[in-house]
mmCIF file of C-alpha atoms in Angstrom:
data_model
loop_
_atom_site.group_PDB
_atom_site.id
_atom_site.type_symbol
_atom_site.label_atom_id
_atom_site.label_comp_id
_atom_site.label_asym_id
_atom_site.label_seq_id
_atom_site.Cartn_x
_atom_site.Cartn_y
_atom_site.Cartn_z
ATOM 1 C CA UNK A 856 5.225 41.774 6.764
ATOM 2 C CA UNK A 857 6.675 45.090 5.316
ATOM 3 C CA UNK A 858 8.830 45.040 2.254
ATOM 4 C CA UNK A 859 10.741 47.589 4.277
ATOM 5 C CA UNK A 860 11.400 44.523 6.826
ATOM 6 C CA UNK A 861 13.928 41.393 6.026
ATOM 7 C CA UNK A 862 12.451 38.209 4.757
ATOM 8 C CA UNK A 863 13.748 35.032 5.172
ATOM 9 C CA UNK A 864 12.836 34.149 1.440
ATOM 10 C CA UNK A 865 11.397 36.084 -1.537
ATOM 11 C CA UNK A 866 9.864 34.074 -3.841
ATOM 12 C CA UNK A 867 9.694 35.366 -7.655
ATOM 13 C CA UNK A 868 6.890 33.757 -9.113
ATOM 14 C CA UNK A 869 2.937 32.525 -8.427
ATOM 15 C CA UNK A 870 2.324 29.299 -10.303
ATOM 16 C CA UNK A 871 2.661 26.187 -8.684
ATOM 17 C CA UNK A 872 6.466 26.047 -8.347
ATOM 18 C CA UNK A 873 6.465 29.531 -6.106
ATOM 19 C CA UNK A 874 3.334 28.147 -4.453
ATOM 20 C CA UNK A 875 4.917 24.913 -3.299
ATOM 21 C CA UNK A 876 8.016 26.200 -2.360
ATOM 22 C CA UNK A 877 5.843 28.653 -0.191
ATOM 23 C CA UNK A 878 3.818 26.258 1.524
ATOM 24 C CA UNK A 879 7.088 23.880 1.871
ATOM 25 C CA UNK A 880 8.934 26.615 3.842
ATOM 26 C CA UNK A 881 5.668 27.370 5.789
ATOM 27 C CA UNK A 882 5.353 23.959 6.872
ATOM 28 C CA UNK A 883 8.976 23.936 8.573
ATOM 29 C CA UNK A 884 7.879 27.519 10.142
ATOM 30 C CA UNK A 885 10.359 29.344 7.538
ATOM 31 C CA UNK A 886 8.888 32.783 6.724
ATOM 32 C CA UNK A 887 8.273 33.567 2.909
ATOM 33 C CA UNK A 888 6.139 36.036 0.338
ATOM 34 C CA UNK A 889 4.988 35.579 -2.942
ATOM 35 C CA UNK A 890 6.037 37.308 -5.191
ATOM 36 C CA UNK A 891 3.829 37.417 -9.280
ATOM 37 C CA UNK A 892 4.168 39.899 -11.721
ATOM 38 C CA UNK A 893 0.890 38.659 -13.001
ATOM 39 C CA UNK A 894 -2.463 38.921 -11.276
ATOM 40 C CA UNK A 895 -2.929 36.426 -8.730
ATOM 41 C CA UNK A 896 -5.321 33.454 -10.686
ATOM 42 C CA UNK A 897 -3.422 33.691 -13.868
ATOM 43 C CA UNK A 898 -2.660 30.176 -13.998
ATOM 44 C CA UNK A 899 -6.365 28.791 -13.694
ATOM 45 C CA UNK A 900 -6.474 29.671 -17.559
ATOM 46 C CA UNK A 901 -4.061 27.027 -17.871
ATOM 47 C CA UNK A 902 -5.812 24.360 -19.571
ATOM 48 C CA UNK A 903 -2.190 21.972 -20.015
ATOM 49 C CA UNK A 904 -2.029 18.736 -18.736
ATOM 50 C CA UNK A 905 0.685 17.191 -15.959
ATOM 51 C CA UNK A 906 2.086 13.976 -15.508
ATOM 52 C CA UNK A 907 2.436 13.666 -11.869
ATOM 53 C CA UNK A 908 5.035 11.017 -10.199
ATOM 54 C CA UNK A 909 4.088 9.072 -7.187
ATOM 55 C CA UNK A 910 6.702 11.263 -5.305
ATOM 56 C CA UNK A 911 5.073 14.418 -6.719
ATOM 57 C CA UNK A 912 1.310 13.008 -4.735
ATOM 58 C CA UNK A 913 3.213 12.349 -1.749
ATOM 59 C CA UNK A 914 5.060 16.176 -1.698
ATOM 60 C CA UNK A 915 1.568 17.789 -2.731
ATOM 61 C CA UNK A 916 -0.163 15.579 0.167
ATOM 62 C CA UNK A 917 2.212 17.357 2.455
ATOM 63 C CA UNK A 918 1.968 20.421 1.377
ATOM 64 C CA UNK A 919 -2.029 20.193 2.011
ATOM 65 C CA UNK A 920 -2.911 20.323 -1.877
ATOM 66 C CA UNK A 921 -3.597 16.874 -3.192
ATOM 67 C CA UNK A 922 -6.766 16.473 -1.951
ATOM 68 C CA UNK A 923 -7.804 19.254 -4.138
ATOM 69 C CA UNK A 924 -6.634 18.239 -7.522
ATOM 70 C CA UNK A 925 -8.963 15.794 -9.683
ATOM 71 C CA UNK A 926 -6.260 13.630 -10.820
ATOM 72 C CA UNK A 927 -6.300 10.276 -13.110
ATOM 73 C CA UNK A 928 -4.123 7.486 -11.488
ATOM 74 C CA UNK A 929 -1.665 5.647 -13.982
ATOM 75 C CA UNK A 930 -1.387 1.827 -13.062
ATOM 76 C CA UNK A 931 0.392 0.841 -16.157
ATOM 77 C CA UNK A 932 2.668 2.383 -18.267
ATOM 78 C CA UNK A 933 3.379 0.568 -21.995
ATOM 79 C CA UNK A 934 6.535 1.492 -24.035
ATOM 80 C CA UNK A 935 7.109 0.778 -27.374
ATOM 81 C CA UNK A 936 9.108 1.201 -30.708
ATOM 82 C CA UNK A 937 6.983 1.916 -34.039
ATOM 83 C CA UNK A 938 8.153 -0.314 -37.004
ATOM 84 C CA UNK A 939 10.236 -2.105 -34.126
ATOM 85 C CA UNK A 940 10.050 -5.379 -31.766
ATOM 86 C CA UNK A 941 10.215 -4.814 -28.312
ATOM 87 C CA UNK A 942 8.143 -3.068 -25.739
ATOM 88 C CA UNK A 943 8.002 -3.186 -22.261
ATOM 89 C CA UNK A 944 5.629 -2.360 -19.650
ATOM 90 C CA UNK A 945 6.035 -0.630 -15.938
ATOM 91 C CA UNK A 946 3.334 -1.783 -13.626
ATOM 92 C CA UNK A 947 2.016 -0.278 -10.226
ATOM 93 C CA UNK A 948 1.574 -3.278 -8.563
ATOM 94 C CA UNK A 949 5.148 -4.040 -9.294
ATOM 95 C CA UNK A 950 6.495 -1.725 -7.484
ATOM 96 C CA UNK A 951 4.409 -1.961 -4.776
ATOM 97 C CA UNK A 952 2.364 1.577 -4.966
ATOM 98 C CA UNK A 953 -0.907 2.175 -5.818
ATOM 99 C CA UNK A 954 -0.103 4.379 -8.945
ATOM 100 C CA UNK A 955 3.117 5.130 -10.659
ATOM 101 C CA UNK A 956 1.876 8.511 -11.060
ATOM 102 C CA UNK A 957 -1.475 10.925 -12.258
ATOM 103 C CA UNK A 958 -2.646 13.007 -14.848
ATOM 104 C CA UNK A 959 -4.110 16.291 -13.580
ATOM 105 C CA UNK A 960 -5.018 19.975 -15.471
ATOM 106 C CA UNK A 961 -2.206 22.560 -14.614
ATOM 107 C CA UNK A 962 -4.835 24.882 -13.801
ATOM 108 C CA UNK A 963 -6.783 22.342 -10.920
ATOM 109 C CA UNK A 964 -2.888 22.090 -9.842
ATOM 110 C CA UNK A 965 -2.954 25.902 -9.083
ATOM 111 C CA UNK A 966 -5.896 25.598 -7.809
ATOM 112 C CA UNK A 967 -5.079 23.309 -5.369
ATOM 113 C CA UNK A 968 -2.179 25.431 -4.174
ATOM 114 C CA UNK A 969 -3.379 28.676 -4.557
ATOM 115 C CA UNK A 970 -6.120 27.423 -1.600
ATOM 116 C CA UNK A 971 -3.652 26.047 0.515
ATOM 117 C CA UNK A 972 -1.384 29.184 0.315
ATOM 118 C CA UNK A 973 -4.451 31.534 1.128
ATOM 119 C CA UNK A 974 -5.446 29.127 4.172
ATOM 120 C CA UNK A 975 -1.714 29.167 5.317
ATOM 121 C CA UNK A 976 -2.342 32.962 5.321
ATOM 122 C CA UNK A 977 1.110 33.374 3.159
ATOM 123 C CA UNK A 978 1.548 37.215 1.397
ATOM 124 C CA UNK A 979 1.561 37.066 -2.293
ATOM 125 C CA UNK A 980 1.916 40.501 -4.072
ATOM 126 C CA UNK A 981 0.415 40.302 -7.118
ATOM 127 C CA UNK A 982 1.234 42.500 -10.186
ATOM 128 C CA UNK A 983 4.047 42.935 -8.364
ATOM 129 C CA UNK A 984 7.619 42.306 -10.512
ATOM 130 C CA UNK A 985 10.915 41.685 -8.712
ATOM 131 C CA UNK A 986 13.938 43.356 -10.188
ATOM 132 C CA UNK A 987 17.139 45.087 -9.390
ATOM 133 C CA UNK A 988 18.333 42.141 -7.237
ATOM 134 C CA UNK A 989 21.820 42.947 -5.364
ATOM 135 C CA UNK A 990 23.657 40.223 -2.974
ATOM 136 C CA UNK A 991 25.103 41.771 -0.651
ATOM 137 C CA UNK A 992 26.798 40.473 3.161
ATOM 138 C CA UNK A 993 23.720 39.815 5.136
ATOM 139 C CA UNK A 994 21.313 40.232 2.583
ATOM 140 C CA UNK A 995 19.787 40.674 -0.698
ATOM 141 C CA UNK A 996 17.995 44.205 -1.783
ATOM 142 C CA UNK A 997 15.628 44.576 -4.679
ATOM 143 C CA UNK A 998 13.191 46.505 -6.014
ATOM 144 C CA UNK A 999 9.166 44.890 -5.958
ATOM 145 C CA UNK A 1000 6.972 46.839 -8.331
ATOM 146 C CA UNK A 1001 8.304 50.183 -7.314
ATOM 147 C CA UNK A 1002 8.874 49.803 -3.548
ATOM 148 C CA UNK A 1003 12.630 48.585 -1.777
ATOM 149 C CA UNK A 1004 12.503 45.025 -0.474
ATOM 150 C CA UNK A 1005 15.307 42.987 1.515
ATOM 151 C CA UNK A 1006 14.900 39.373 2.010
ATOM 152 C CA UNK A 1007 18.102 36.511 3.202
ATOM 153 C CA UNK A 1008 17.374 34.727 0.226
ATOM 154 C CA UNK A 1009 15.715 35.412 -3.430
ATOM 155 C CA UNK A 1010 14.504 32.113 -4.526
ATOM 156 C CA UNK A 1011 13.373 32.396 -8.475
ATOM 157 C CA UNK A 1012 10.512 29.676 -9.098
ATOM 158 C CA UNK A 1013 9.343 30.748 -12.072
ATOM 159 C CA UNK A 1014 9.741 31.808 -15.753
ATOM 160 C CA UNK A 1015 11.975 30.000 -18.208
ATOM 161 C CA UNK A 1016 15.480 30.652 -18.936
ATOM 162 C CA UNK A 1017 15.993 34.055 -21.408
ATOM 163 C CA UNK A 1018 19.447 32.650 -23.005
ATOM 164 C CA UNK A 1019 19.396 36.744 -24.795
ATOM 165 C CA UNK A 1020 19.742 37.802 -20.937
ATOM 166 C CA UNK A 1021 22.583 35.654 -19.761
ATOM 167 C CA UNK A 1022 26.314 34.763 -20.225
ATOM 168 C CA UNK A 1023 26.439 31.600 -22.618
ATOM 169 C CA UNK A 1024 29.074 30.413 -20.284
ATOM 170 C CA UNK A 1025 26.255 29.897 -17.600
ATOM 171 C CA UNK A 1026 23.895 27.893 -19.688
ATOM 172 C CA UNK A 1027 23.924 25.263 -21.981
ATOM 173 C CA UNK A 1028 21.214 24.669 -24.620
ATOM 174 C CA UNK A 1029 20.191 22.475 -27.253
ATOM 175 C CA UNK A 1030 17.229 22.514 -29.958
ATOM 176 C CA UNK A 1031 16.406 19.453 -30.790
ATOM 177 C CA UNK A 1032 14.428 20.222 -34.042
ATOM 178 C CA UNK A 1033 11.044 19.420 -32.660
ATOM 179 C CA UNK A 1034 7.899 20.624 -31.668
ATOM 180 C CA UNK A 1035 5.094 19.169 -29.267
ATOM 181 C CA UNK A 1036 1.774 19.388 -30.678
ATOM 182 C CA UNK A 1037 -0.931 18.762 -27.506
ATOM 183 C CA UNK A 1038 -4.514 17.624 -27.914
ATOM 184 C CA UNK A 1039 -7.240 15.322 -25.746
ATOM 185 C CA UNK A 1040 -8.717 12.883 -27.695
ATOM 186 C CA UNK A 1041 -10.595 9.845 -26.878
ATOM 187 C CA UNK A 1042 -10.842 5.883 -27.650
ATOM 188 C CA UNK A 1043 -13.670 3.812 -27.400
ATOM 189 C CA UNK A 1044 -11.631 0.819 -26.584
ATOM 190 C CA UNK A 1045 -8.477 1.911 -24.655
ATOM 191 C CA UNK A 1046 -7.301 0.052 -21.511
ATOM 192 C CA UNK A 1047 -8.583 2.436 -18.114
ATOM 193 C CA UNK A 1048 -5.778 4.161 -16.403
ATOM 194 C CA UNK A 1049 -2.847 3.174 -18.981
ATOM 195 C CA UNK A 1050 -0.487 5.294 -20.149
ATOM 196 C CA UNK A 1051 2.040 5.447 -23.325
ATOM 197 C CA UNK A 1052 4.779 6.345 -25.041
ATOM 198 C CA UNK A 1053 5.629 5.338 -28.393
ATOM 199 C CA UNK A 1054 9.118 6.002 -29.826
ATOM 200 C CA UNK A 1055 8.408 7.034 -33.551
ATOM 201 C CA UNK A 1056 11.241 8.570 -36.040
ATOM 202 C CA UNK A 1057 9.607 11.423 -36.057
ATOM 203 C CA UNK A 1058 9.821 11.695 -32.014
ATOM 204 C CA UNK A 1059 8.098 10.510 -29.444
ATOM 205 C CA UNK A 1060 4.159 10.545 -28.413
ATOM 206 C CA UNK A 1061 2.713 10.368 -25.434
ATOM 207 C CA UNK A 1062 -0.801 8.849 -24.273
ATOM 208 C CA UNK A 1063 -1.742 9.951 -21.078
ATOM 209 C CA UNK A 1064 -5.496 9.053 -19.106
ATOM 210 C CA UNK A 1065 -7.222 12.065 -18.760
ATOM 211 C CA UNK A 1066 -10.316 10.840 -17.008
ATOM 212 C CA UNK A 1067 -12.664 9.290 -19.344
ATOM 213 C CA UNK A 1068 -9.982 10.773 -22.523
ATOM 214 C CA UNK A 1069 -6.238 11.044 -23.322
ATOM 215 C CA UNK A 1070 -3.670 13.406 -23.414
ATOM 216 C CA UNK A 1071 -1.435 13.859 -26.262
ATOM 217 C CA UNK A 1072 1.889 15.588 -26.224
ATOM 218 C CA UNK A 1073 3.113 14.224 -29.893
ATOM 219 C CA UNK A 1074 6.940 15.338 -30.689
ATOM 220 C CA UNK A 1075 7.531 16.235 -34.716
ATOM 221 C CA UNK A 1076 9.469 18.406 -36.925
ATOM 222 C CA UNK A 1077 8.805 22.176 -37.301
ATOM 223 C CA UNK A 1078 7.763 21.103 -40.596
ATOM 224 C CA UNK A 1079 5.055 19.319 -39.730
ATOM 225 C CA UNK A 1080 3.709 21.305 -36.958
ATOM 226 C CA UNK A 1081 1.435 23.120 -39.430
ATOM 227 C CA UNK A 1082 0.149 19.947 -41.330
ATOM 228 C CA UNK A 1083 -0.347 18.255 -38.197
ATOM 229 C CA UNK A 1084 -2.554 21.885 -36.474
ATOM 230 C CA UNK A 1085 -4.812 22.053 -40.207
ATOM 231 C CA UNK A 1086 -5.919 18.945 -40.776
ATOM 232 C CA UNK A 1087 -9.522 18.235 -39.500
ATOM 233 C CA UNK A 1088 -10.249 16.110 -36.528
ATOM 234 C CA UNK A 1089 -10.477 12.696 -38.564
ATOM 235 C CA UNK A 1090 -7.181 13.121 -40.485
ATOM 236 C CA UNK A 1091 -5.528 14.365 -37.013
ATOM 237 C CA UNK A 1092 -6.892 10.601 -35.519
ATOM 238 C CA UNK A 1093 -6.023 8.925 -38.688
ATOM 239 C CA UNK A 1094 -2.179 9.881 -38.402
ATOM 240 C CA UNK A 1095 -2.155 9.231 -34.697
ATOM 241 C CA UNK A 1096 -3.591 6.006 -35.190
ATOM 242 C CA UNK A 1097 -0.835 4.804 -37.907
ATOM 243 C CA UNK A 1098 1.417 4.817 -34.863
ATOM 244 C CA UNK A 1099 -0.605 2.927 -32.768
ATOM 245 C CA UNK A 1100 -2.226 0.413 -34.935
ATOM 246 C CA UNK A 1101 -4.434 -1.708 -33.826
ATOM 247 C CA UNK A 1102 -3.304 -1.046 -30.184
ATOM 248 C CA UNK A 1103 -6.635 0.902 -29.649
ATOM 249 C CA UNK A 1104 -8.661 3.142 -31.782
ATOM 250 C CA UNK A 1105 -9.493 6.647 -31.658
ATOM 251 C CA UNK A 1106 -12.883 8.159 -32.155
ATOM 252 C CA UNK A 1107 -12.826 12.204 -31.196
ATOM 253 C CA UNK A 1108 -10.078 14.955 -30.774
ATOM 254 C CA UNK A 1109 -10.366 18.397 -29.132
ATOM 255 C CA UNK A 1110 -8.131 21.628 -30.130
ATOM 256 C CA UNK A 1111 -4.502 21.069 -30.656
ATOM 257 C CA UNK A 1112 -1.540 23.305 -29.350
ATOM 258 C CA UNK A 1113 1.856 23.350 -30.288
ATOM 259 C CA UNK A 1114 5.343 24.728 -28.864
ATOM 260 C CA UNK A 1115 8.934 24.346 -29.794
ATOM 261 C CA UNK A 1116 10.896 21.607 -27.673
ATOM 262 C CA UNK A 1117 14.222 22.339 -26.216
ATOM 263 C CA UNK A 1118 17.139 21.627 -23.431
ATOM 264 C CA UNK A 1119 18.219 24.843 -21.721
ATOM 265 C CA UNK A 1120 19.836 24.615 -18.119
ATOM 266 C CA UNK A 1121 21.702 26.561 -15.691
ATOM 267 C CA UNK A 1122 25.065 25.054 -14.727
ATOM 268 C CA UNK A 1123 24.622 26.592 -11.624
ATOM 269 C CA UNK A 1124 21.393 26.831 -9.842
ATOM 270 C CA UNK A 1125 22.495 28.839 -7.365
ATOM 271 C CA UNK A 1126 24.441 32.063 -6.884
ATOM 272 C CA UNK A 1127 25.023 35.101 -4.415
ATOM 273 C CA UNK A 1128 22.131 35.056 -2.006
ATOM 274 C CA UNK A 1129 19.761 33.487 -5.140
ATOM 275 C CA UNK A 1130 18.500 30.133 -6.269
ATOM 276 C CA UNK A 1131 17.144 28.860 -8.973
ATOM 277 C CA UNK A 1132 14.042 26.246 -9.260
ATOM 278 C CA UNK A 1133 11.885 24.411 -12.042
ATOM 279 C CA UNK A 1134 11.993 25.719 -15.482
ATOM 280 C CA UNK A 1135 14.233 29.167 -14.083
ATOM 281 C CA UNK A 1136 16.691 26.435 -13.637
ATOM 282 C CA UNK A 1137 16.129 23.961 -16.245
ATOM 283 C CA UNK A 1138 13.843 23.577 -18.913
ATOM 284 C CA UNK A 1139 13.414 19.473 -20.245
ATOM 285 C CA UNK A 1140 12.217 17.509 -23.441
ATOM 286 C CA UNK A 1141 8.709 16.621 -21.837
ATOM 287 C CA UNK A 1142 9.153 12.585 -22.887
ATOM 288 C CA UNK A 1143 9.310 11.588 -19.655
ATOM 289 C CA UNK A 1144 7.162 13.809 -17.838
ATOM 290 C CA UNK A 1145 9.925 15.096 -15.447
ATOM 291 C CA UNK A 1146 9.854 18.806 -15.360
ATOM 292 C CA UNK A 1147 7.203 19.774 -12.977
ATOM 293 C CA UNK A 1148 8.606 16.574 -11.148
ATOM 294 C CA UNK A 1149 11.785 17.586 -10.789
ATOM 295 C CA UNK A 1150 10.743 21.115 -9.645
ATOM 296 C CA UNK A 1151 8.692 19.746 -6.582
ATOM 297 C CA UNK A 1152 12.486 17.775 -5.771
ATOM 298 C CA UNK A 1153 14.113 21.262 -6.123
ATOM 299 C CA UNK A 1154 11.316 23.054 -3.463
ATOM 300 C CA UNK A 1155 11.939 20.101 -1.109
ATOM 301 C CA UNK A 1156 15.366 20.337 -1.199
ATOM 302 C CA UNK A 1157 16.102 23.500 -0.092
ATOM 303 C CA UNK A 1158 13.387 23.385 2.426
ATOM 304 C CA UNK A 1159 15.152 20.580 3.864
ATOM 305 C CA UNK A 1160 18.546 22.641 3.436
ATOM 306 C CA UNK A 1161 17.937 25.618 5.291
ATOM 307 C CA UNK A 1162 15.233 24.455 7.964
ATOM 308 C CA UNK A 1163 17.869 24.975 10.786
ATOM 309 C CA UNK A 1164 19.625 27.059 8.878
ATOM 310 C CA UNK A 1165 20.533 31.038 11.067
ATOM 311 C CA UNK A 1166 21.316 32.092 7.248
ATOM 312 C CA UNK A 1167 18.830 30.525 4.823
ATOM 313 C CA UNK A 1168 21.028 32.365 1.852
ATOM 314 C CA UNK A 1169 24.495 32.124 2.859
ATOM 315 C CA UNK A 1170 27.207 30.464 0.816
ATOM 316 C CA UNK A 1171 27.171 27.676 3.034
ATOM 317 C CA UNK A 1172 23.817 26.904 2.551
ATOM 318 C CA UNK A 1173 23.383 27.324 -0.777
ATOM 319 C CA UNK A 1174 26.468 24.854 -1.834
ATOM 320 C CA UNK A 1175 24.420 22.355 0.399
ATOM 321 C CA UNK A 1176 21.700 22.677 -1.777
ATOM 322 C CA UNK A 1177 23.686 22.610 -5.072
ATOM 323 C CA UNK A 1178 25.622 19.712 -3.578
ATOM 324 C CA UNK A 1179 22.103 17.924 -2.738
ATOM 325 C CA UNK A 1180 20.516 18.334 -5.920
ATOM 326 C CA UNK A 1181 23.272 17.880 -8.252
ATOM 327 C CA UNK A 1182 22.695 13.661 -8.877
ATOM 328 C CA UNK A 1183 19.183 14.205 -9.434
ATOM 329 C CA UNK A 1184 19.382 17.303 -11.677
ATOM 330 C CA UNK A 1185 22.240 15.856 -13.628
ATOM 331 C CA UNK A 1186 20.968 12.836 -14.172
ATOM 332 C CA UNK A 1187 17.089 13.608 -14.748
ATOM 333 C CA UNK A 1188 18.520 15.940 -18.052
ATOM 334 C CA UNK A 1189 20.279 13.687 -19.217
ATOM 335 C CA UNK A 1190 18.067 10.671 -19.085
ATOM 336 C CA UNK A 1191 15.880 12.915 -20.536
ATOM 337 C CA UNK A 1192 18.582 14.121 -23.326
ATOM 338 C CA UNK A 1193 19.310 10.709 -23.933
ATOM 339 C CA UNK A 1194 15.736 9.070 -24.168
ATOM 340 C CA UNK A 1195 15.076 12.074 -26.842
ATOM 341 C CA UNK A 1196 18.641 11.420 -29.061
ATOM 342 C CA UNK A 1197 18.529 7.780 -28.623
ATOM 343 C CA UNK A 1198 14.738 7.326 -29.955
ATOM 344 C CA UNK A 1199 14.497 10.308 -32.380
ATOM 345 C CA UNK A 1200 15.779 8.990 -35.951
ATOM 346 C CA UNK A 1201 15.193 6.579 -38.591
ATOM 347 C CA UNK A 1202 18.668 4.347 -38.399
ATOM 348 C CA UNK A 1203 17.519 0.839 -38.884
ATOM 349 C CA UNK A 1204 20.433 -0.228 -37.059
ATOM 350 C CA UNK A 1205 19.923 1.872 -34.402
ATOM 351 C CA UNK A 1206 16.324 0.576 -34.282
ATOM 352 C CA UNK A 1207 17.069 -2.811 -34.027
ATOM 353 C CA UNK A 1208 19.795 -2.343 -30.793
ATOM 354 C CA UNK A 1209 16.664 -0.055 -29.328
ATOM 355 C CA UNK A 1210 14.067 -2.820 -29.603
ATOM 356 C CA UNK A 1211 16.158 -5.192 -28.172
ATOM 357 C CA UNK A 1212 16.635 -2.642 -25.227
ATOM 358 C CA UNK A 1213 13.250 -2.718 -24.752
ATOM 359 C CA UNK A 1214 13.064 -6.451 -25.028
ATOM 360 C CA UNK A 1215 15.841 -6.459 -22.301
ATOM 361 C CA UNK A 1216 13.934 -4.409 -19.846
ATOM 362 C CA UNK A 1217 11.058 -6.608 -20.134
ATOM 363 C CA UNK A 1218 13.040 -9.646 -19.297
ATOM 364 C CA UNK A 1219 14.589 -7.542 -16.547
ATOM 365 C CA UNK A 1220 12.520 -6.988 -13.817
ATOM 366 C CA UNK A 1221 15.465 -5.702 -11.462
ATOM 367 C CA UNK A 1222 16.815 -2.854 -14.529
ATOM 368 C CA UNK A 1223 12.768 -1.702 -15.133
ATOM 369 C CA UNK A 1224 12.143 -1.481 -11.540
ATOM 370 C CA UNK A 1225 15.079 0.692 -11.347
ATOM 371 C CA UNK A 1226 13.989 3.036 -14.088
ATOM 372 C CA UNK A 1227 10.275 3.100 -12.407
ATOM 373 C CA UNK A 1228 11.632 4.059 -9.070
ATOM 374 C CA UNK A 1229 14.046 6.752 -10.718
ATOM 375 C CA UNK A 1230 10.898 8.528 -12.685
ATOM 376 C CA UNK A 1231 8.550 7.777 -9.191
ATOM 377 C CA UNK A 1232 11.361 9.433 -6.490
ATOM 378 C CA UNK A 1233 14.271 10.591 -8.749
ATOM 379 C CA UNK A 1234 17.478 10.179 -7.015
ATOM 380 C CA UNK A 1235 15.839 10.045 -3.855
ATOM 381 C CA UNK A 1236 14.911 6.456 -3.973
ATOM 382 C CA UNK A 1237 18.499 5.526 -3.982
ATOM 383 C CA UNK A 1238 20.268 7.771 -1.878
#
């Protein structure tokens, strides 16, 4: 199709957010182009590592893209306190799925898409920047690279939120004070196809099966970033393995990456003949793994929303896909906000009440399945 023609949907952004929401659309016959400042591939350098929820296999299995990915399943999930009783544990078998989730590299994620996209024969301009986006009555102009484009809806799926570019009245942000600091490492001893997170005063860490190995996402201050990124290998195990104790032991790390951890959303995803997905819209604490999660909802969503829509960017529409995403959204950040403040500090009071919470959920099948299904579906497994 000619920029010079009308799209349905214009899609700013390549990764796997613009991808999905591409081959979504193209699945319901819905007519949309990519569209990546970047060269096309960029994201297969990539080397981060996803959580993946149950619901996020069954939307990539849709799209065509899961049987492409070389993912880890996770059967068990253990939570815990350090210094604190209580822990819990969310099982697969529980719930009656064959995995609460997988592991996968962001980059065999792209992959995955990127294939499925060229098979569906979908246009994606690469090097090719959107900009100069007007709404106006039937339509939205812009400018891509240097040529005019018109589409019925721009649809922004990637690229996280500039807060120097936008009113502070349309976002709200907090800093939480921490940083993640990512590495795989690996255990001689660790139970196949667990995963963990362990609430520390310091913030939380995460132990996710990477095939044979684990990946770490371990939350600290900005103080510590640096101590934690010099020390050698053995004094980088020897400090993870104080939290863990005896729960397993650790035996080799590879290269560790850090980046500063943050809440910034959109209070509105959606305006004028534009909507907002993934981190564009809202950018989470990664402690419970729902960001990439929560984006996959957000593509769904709207394809659901304007599949027999005449006008997929009208006014109409677009409060229909506010209104449908706004339980989910609202309450993914702030069980997310919440997990972060209520487990990040050293109150011994407050440590006792959040080991018994933990205690409680164990004893509680009915409350942990709840919180299982929530992270599996989101708010789609209750309304």
């Amino acid at each position: 199709m000619s920029r010079e023609e009308l799209l349905p949907v214009a899609i700013v952004g390549g990764g796997p957010v613009g991808m999905a929401l591409a081959l979504a659309l193209h699945k319901q016959d819905i007519a949309a182009e990519i569209f990546d400042e970047r060269e096309r591939g960029a994201g297969l350098k990539d080397r981060r590592t996803l959580a993946l929820s149950h619901g996020s296999r069954q939307t990539l299995e849709w799209l065509g893209a899961w049987q492409g990915i070389d993912a880890t399943p996770i059967h068990r999930v253990h939570i815990s306190h350090c210094n604190h009783a209580g822990r819990t544990v969310i099982r697969a078998e529980d719930e009656g799925v064959p995995a609460l989730g997988h592991v996968a590299s962001l980059h065999e994620i792209y992959k995955a898409l990127d294939k499925a996209v060229a098979k569906a024969g979908i246009a994606y301009h690469e090097h090719t920047r959107i900009s100069s986006v007007h709404a106006e009555a039937q339509q939205a102009s812009f400018i891509a690279g240097s040529a005019p484009g018109m589409a019925k809806l721009v649809a922004y799926a990637e690229g996280a939120i500039d807060t120097n570019k936008m009113d502070p009245e349309e976002i709200n942000t907090h800093d939480y004070g921490q940083h993640a600091v990512t590495a795989i490492v690996t255990s001689n001893d660790a139970p196949a196809n667990a995963a963990w997170e362990r609430f520390t005063p310091h913030g939380p860490i995460a132990l996710l099966p990477f095939g044979q190995a684990f990946a770490v996402v371990q939350s600290c201050s900005p103080e510590d970033v640096a101590r934690l990124t010099a020390m050698s290998a053995a004094e980088y195990l020897a400090q993870l393995q104080s939290h863990f104790a005896d729960r397993m032991h650790f035996v080799g790390a590879g290269p560790r990456y850090t980046f500063p951890l943050g809440l910034r959303y959109r209070r509105s995803a959606i305006d004028a003949r534009q909507v907002w997905l993934g981190n564009a819209a809202q950018t989470l604490h990664p402690v419970a793994g729902q960001g990439f999660n929560l984006a996959l909802r957000d593509a769904r969503a709207l394809t659901r929303v304007i599949v027999d829509a005449v006008d997929p960017g009208s006014a109409d529409v677009l409060a229909a896909y506010a209104a449908n995403r706004r339980v989910d959204r609202r309450s993914t950040i702030g069980f997310t906000d919440m997990l972060v403040r209520l487990f990040s500090n050293n109150n011994p009071v407050a440590g006792h009440f959040r080991g018994a919470g933990l205690l409680g959920l164990d004893v509680l099948p009915p409350v942990r399945s709840f919180i299982a299904r929530r992270m599996m579906f989101g708010a789609r497994a209750f309304f």
